[in-house]
Structure formats: C-alpha cells, structure tokens
Tab-separated table of C-alpha atoms in Angstrom:
chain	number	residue	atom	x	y	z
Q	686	UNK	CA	54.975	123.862	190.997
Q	687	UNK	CA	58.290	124.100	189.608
Q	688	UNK	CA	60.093	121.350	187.160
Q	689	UNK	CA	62.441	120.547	184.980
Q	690	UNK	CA	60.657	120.182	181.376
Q	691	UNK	CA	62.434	118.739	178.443
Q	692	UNK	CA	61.281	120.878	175.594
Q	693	UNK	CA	63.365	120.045	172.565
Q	694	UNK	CA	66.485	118.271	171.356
Q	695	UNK	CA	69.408	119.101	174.185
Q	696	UNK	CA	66.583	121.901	175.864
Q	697	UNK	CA	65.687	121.896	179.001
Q	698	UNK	CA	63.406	124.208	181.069
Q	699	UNK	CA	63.217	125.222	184.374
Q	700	UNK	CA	60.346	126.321	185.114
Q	701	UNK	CA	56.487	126.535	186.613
Q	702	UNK	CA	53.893	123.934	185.684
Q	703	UNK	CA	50.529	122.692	186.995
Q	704	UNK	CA	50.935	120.404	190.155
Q	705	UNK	CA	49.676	116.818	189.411
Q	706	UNK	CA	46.105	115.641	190.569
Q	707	UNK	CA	46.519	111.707	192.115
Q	708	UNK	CA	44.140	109.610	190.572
Q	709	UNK	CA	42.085	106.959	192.572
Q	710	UNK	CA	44.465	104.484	194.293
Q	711	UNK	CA	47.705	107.406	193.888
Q	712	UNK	CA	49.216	109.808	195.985
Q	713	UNK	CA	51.157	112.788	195.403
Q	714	UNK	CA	54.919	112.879	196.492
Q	715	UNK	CA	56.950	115.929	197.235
Q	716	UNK	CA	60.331	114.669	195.823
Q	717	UNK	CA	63.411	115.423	197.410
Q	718	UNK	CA	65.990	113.702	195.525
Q	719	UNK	CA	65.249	112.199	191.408
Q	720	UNK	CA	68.711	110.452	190.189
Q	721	UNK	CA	69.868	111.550	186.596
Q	722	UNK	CA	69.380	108.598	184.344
Q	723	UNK	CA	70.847	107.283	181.023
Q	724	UNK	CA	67.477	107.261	179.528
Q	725	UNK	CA	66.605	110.666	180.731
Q	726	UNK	CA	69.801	111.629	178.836
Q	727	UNK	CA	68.646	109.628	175.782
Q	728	UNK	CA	65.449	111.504	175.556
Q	729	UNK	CA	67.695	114.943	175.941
Q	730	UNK	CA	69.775	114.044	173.065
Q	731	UNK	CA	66.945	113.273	170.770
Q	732	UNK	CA	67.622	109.304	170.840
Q	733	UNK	CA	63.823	107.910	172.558
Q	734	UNK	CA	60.688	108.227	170.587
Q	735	UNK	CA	59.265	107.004	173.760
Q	736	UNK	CA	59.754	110.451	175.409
Q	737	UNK	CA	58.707	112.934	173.001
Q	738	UNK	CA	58.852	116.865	174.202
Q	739	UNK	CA	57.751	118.671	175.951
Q	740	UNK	CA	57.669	116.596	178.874
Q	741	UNK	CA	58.802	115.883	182.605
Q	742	UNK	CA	61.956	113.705	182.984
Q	743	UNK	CA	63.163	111.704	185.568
Q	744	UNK	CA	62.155	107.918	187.501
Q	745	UNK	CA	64.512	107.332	190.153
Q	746	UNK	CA	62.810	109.752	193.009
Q	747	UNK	CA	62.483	109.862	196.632
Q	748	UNK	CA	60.477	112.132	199.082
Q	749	UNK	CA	57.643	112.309	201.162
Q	750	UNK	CA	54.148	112.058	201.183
Q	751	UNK	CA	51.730	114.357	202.047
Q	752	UNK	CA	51.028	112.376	205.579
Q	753	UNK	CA	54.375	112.553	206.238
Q	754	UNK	CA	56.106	109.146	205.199
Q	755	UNK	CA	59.517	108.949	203.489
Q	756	UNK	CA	59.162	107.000	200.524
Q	757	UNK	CA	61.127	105.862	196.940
Q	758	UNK	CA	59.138	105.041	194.251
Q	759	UNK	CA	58.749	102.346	192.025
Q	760	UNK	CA	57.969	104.221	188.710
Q	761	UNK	CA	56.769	100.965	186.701
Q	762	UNK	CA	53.143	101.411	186.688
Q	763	UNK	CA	51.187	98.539	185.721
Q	764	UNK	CA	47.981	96.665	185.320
Q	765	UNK	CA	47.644	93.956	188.065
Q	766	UNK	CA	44.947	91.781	186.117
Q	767	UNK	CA	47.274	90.692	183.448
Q	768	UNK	CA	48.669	87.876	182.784
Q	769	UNK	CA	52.460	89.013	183.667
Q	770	UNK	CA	51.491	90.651	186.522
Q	771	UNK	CA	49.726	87.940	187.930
Q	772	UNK	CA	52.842	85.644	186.987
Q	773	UNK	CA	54.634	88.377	189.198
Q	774	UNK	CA	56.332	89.259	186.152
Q	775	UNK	CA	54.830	92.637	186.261
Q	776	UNK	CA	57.949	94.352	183.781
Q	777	UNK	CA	56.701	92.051	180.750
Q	778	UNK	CA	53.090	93.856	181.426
Q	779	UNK	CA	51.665	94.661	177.845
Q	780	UNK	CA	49.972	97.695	179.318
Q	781	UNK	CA	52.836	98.776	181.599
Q	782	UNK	CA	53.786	102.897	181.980
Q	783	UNK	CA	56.446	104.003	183.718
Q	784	UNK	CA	56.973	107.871	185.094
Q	785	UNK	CA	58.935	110.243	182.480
Q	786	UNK	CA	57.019	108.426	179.354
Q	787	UNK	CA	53.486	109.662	178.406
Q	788	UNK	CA	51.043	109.700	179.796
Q	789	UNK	CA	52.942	109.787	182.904
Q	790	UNK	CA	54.983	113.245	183.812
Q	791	UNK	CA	58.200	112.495	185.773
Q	792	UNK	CA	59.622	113.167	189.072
Q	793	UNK	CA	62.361	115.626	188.152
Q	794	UNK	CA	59.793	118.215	189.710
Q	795	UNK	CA	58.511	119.295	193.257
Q	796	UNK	CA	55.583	116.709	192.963
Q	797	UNK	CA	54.562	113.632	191.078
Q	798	UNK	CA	51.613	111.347	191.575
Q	799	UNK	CA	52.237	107.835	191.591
Q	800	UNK	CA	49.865	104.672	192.923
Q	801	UNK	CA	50.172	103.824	195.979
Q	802	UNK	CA	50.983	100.475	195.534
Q	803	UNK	CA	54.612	101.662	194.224
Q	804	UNK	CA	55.389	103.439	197.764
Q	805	UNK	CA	58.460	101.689	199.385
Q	806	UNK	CA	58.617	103.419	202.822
Q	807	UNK	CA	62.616	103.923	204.118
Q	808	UNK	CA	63.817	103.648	207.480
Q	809	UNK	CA	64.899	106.889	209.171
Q	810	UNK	CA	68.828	105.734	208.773
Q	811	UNK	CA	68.426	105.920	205.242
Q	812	UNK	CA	68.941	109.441	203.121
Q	813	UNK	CA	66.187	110.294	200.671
Q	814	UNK	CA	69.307	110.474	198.320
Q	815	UNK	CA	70.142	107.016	198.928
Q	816	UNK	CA	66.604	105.966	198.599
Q	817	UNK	CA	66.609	108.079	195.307
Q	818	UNK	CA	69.456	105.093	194.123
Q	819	UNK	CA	66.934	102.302	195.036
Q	820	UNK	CA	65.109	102.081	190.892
Q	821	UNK	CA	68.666	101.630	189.303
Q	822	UNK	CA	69.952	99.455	191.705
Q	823	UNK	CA	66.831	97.521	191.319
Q	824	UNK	CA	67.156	97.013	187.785
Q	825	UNK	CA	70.381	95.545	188.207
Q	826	UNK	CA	69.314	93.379	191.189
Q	827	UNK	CA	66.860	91.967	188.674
Q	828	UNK	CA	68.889	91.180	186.221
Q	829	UNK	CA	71.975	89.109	188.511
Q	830	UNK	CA	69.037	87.225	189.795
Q	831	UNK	CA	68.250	86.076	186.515
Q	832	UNK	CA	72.132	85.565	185.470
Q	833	UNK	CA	73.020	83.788	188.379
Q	834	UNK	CA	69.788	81.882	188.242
Q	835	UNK	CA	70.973	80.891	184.899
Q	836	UNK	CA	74.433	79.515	185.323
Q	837	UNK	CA	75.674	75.991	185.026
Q	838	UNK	CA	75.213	73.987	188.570
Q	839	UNK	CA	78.738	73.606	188.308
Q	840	UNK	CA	80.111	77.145	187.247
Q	841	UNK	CA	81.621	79.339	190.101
Q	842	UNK	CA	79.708	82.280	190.540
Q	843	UNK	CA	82.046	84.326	188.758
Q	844	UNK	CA	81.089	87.652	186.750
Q	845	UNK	CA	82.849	90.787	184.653
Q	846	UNK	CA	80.745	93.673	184.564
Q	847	UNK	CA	80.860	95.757	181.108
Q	848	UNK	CA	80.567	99.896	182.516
Q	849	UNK	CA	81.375	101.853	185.495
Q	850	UNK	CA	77.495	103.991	185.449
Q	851	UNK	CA	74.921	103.297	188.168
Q	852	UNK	CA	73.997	100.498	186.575
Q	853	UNK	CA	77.240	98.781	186.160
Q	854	UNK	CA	78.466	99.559	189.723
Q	855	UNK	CA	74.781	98.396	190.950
Q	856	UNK	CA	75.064	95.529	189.127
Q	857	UNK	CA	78.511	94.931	190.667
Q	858	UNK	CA	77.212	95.593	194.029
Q	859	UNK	CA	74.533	92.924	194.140
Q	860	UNK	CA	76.744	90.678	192.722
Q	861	UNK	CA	78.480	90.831	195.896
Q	862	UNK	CA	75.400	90.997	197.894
Q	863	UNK	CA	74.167	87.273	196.558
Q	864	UNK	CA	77.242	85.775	197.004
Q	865	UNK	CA	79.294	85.969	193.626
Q	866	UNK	CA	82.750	85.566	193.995
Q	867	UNK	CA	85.750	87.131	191.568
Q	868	UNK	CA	83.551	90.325	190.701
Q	869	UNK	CA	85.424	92.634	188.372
Q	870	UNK	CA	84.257	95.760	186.464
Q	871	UNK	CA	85.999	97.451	183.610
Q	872	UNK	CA	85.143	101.199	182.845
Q	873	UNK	CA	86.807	103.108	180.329
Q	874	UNK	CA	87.087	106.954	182.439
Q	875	UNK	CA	90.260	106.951	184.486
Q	876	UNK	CA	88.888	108.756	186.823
Q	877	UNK	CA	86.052	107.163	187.131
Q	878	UNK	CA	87.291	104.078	187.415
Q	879	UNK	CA	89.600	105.435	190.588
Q	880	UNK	CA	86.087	106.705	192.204
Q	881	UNK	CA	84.986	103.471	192.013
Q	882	UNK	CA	88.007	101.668	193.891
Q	883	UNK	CA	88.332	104.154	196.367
Q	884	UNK	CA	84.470	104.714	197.129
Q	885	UNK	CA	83.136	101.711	196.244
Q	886	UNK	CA	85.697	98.453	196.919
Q	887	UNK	CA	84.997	97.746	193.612
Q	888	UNK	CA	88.080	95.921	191.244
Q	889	UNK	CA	88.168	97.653	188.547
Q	890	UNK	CA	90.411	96.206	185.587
Q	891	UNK	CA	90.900	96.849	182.130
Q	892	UNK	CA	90.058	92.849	181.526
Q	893	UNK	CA	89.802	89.712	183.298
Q	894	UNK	CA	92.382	87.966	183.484
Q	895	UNK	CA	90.395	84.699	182.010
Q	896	UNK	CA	87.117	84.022	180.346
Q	897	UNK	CA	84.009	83.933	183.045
Q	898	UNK	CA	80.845	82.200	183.518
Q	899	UNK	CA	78.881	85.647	183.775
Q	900	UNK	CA	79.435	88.769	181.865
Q	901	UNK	CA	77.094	91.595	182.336
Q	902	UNK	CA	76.666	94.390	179.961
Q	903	UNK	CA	75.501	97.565	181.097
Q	904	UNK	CA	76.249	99.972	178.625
Q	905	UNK	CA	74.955	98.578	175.376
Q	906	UNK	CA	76.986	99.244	172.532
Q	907	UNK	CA	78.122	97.560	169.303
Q	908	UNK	CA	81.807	97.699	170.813
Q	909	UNK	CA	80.908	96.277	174.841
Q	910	UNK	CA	78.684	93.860	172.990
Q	911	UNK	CA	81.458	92.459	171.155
Q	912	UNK	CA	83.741	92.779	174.118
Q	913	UNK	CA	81.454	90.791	176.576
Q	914	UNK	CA	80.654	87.634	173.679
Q	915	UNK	CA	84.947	87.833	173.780
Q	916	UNK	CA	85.327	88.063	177.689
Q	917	UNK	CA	81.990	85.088	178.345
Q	918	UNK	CA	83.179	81.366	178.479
Q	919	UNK	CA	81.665	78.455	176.740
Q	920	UNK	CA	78.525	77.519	178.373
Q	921	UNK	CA	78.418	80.969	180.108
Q	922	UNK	CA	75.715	83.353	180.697
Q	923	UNK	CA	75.646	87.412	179.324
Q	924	UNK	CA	73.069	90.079	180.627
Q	925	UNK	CA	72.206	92.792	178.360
Q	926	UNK	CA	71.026	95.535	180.470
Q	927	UNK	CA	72.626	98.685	178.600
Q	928	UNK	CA	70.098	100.233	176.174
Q	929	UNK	CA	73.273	102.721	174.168
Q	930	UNK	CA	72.422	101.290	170.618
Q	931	UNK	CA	69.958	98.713	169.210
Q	932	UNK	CA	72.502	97.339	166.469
Q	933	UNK	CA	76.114	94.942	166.246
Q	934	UNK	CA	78.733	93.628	168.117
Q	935	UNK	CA	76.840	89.952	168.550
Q	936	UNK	CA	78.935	87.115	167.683
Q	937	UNK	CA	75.736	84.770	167.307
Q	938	UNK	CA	78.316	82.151	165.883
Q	939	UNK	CA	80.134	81.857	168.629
Q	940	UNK	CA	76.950	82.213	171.220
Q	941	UNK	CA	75.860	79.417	169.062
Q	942	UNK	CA	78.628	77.047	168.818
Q	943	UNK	CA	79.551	77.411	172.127
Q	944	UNK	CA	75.899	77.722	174.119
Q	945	UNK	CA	76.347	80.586	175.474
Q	946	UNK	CA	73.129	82.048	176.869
Q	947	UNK	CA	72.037	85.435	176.012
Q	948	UNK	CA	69.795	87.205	178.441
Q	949	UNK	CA	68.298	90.741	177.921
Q	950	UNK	CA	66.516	92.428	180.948
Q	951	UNK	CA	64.206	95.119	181.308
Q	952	UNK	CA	63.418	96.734	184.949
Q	953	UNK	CA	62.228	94.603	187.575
Q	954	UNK	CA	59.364	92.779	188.896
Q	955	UNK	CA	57.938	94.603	192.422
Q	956	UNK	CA	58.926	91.539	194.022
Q	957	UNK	CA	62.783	92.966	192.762
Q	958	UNK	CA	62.103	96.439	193.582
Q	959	UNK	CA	61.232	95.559	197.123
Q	960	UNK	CA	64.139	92.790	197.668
Q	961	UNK	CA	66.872	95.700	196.334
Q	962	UNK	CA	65.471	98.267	198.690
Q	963	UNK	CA	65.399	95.531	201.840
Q	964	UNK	CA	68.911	94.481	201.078
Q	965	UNK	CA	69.940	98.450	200.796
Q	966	UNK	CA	68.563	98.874	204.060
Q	967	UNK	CA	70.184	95.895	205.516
Q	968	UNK	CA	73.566	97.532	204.585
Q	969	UNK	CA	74.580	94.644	202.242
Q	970	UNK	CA	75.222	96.964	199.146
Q	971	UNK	CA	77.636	98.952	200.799
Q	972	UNK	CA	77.641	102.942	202.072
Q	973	UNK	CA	75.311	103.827	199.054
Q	974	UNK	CA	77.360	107.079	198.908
Q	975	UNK	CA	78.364	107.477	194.846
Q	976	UNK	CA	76.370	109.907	194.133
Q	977	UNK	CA	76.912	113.965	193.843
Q	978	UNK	CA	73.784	116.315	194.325
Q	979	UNK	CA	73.082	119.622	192.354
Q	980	UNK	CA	69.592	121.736	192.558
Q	981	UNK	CA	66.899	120.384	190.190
Q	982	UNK	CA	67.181	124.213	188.489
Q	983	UNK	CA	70.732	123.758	187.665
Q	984	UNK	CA	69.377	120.481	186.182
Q	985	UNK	CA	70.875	121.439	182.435
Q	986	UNK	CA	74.361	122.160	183.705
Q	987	UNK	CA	74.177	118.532	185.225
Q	988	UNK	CA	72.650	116.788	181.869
Q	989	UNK	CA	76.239	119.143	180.397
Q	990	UNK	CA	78.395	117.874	182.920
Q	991	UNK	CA	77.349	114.009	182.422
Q	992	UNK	CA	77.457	114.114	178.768
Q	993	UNK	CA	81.083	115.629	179.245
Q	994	UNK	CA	82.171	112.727	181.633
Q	995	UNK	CA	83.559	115.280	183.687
Q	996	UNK	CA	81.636	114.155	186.842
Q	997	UNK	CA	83.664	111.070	188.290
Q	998	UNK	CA	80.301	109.432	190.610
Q	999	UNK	CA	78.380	107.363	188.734
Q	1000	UNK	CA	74.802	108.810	189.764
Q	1001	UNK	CA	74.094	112.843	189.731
Q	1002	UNK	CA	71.004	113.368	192.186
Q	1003	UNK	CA	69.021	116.688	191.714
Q	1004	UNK	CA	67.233	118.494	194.388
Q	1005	UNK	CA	64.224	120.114	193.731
C-alpha cells in the first residue's frame, strides 16, 4: 500500500509500504479521510520522542471496513483488564498505545489495523471527512465535561477558550453543545479568526470582556498559559489541553491564593469518544464543515502550508 512515512526531522515520504496484518480481535480499515494533527506536526518538526522515524503518522481517520461499514476510529488502544479501564477511565491506562506511536503505524495511509472494539460506525448523512473530525473533537468533549463538572454550583457556565485550532474551536463547540453560556474564543490569525465567525458562529474576541469561571487552553504555551491564569476568576476552573511546550507561564501564586483549579486532560475515555460522535450525529456541534481536504501524497505541502498559517480552517483532512 501506499503512505505517508515520516522519515526524518521536517521529511516526509510518500511512498509504498507493506499493508498491515489485523491481529486477533482487529480489523483492517481502508481510510478515506486522516485529519492533520498538532502532534503529527510535533513529531515532523523533531519535538516528540514518542514518535521516532521512520514511521506512519496520523490518528484522526475514517473509512471503511473490509465488509463494507463506514467507520471513525478511536486510535487509543488499550488494555481492558486494568484498573483505569475498568474505572472507565481507559486514557489513564498504564499500558495504553495509540495509532502513529510505536508499535502502532498510523492511519495517514490506505490501510491501518485497529481493534475492533474502537470501530464507531457513522450514519449515511455523515461524510467520512466529518467522521475523520470525530478524535479531536472528542478530546475536547472530554475535557469540558471535566471543566464544567468542576465548576462552583453557583458559577454560570461561562468559558474563554485560549486558540482557534481544531481543538480550540471543538472545545468551543461542545461548550455550546452542553449548555455553556457566554462562549468566547480568542485566536491570534486574522484570518483565521474571520473563518471561524463566518463558518463556525463562533465569537471570536481578542479578550473577554471580564474574568470567567472557565478558561480553556488549547494551545499550550508559556505565553496562553499566562494569559488564561490572567483571564480565570477566583474560584474558577482552567483546562490544559494544548501540549506546545512543557515549561512557564503558571502563576501558581495566584492559582493558590485564589483556588483556582487547574485541570490537565489527556484524550478521552471510550465512553467520551462515543458521546462526541452521538452528539455529532445528532447535529448539535454544528455543520462540521471547517475543514479543507488535499491528497494524502501532497501530504508535505499540507504539513508546509500549516506550519505557515497560511491555511485559514482549522483542520486539513488528507485523502489517501
């Protein structure tokens, strides 16, 4: 088959592989649409150990199976004897894998085996490049469960979101979807931030106008770090989400003095995965529609164009 092999620092390869062999319990899926990530960009700049070359990019695919069903995949892989997973806090798994980190070859290819388990079949009025949307939106549906799980009982449900990627517009998304009120997003890219508005019916400002209960940081930075412990009220709630840096930008004094809650989130339980997907089918996170497609061998000139910022939707797709 063909895929699209990171090979070195800012290399990428198009070109023929062995197919995949599905264990027991997996099945192989021919992927039609695998969403550009900010990891897989990480790894392509050199800046995740966890994704050493040469390997197979790419976790947020869609396609169909080899009896015909029209899946997206879950690509958190993990062991359902432990003690998380039993909890049904499967991310936390000590043993968990996920697609595009050894041993497990990603999806930005024509096939990629995955358990079966981690099959979320789509209804026929949904795209394979929507479905394709379903892992980052998931990851932020986790996380504003947790945030607005964690506000005060008497808090309105009230929230700034911290980047305009897939992740912050996600995030901004389900926000709506379970009921928050006052949801603003700030993002840096004029013109991305004008995509947003018109495509999306998202507010975009430069800054709330007040403090909020919930701030929700989905870039990850030193500098958005210190920007959401500024824009976060006392007794108010911040999701880390954004994985740019590990270091700065934490005012623990004032997170202290004024107990504010810091929560950092990692992917999403399958309980999450599953509740995103049902609400995207259920049309409550909008048209699903900010996304722009390009073939999986132009797949370098996309990783180009994201790093540039010249692409204004917040999710590249690639075909294979």
């Amino acid at each position: 088959m063909k895929a699209l092999v990171y090979t070195g620092v800012e290399t990428l390869e198009y070109r023929s592989v062995a197919d995949p062999v599905a264990e027991k319990g997996e099945t192989l899926v021919r992927i039609d649409s695998v969403g550009v990530c900010g990891s897989d960009m990480h790894a392509f700049l050199g800046h995740d150990d966890r994704r050493p070359a040469p390997l197979i990019l790419g976790h947020e695919g869609a396609g169909v199976t080899s009896d015909g069903r029209r899946v997206t995949i879950n690509p958190l892989v993990t062991d359902p004897k432990s003690a998380a997973s039993r909890s049904g806090r499967e991310n936390l798994c000590p043993s968990r894998q996920i697609i595009s980190m050894p041993p497990r070859e990603g999806a930005f290819a024509e096939q990629v085996a995955v358990p079966e388990s981690n099959l979320v079949e789509i209804p026929d009025h949904i795209t394979l490049e929507q479905a394709a949307l379903a892992e980052p939106i998931a990851v932020s549906w986790h996380a504003v469960r947790l945030g607005l799980a964690a506000l005060h009982p008497t808090d309105i449900r009230c929230a700034h979101v911290i980047g305009g990627g897939a992740i912050g517009v996600a995030a901004a998304l389900s926000l709506k979807a379970m009921g928050a009120e006052g949801v603003t997003l700030s993002e840096p890219n004029a013109a991305r931030a004008a995509y947003l508005c018109d495509t999306c019916g998202i507010d975009v400002v430069e800054k709330p106008e007040q403090s909020v209960p919930l701030v929700i940081d989905a870039v990850g930075f030193a500098s958005t770090r210190a920007t959401a412990c500024e824009l976060v009220c006392p007794g108010g709630v911040i999701l880390h989400i954004g994985l740019g840096s590990a270091e700065g930008g934490l005012d623990i004094r004032r997170i202290t003095l004024q107990e504010i809650t810091l929560i950092g989130t990692y992917t999403y339980t399958a309980q999450d995965f599953r509740d995103a997907c049902r609400a995207m089918f259920e049309g409550r996170l909008g048209a699903l529609d900010w996304f722009e497609t390009r073939e999986l061998s132009a797949g370098f000139a996309a990783f180009a164009e994201l790093r540039s910022g010249k692409t204004h939707a917040p999710k590249i797709i690639l075909k294979p």
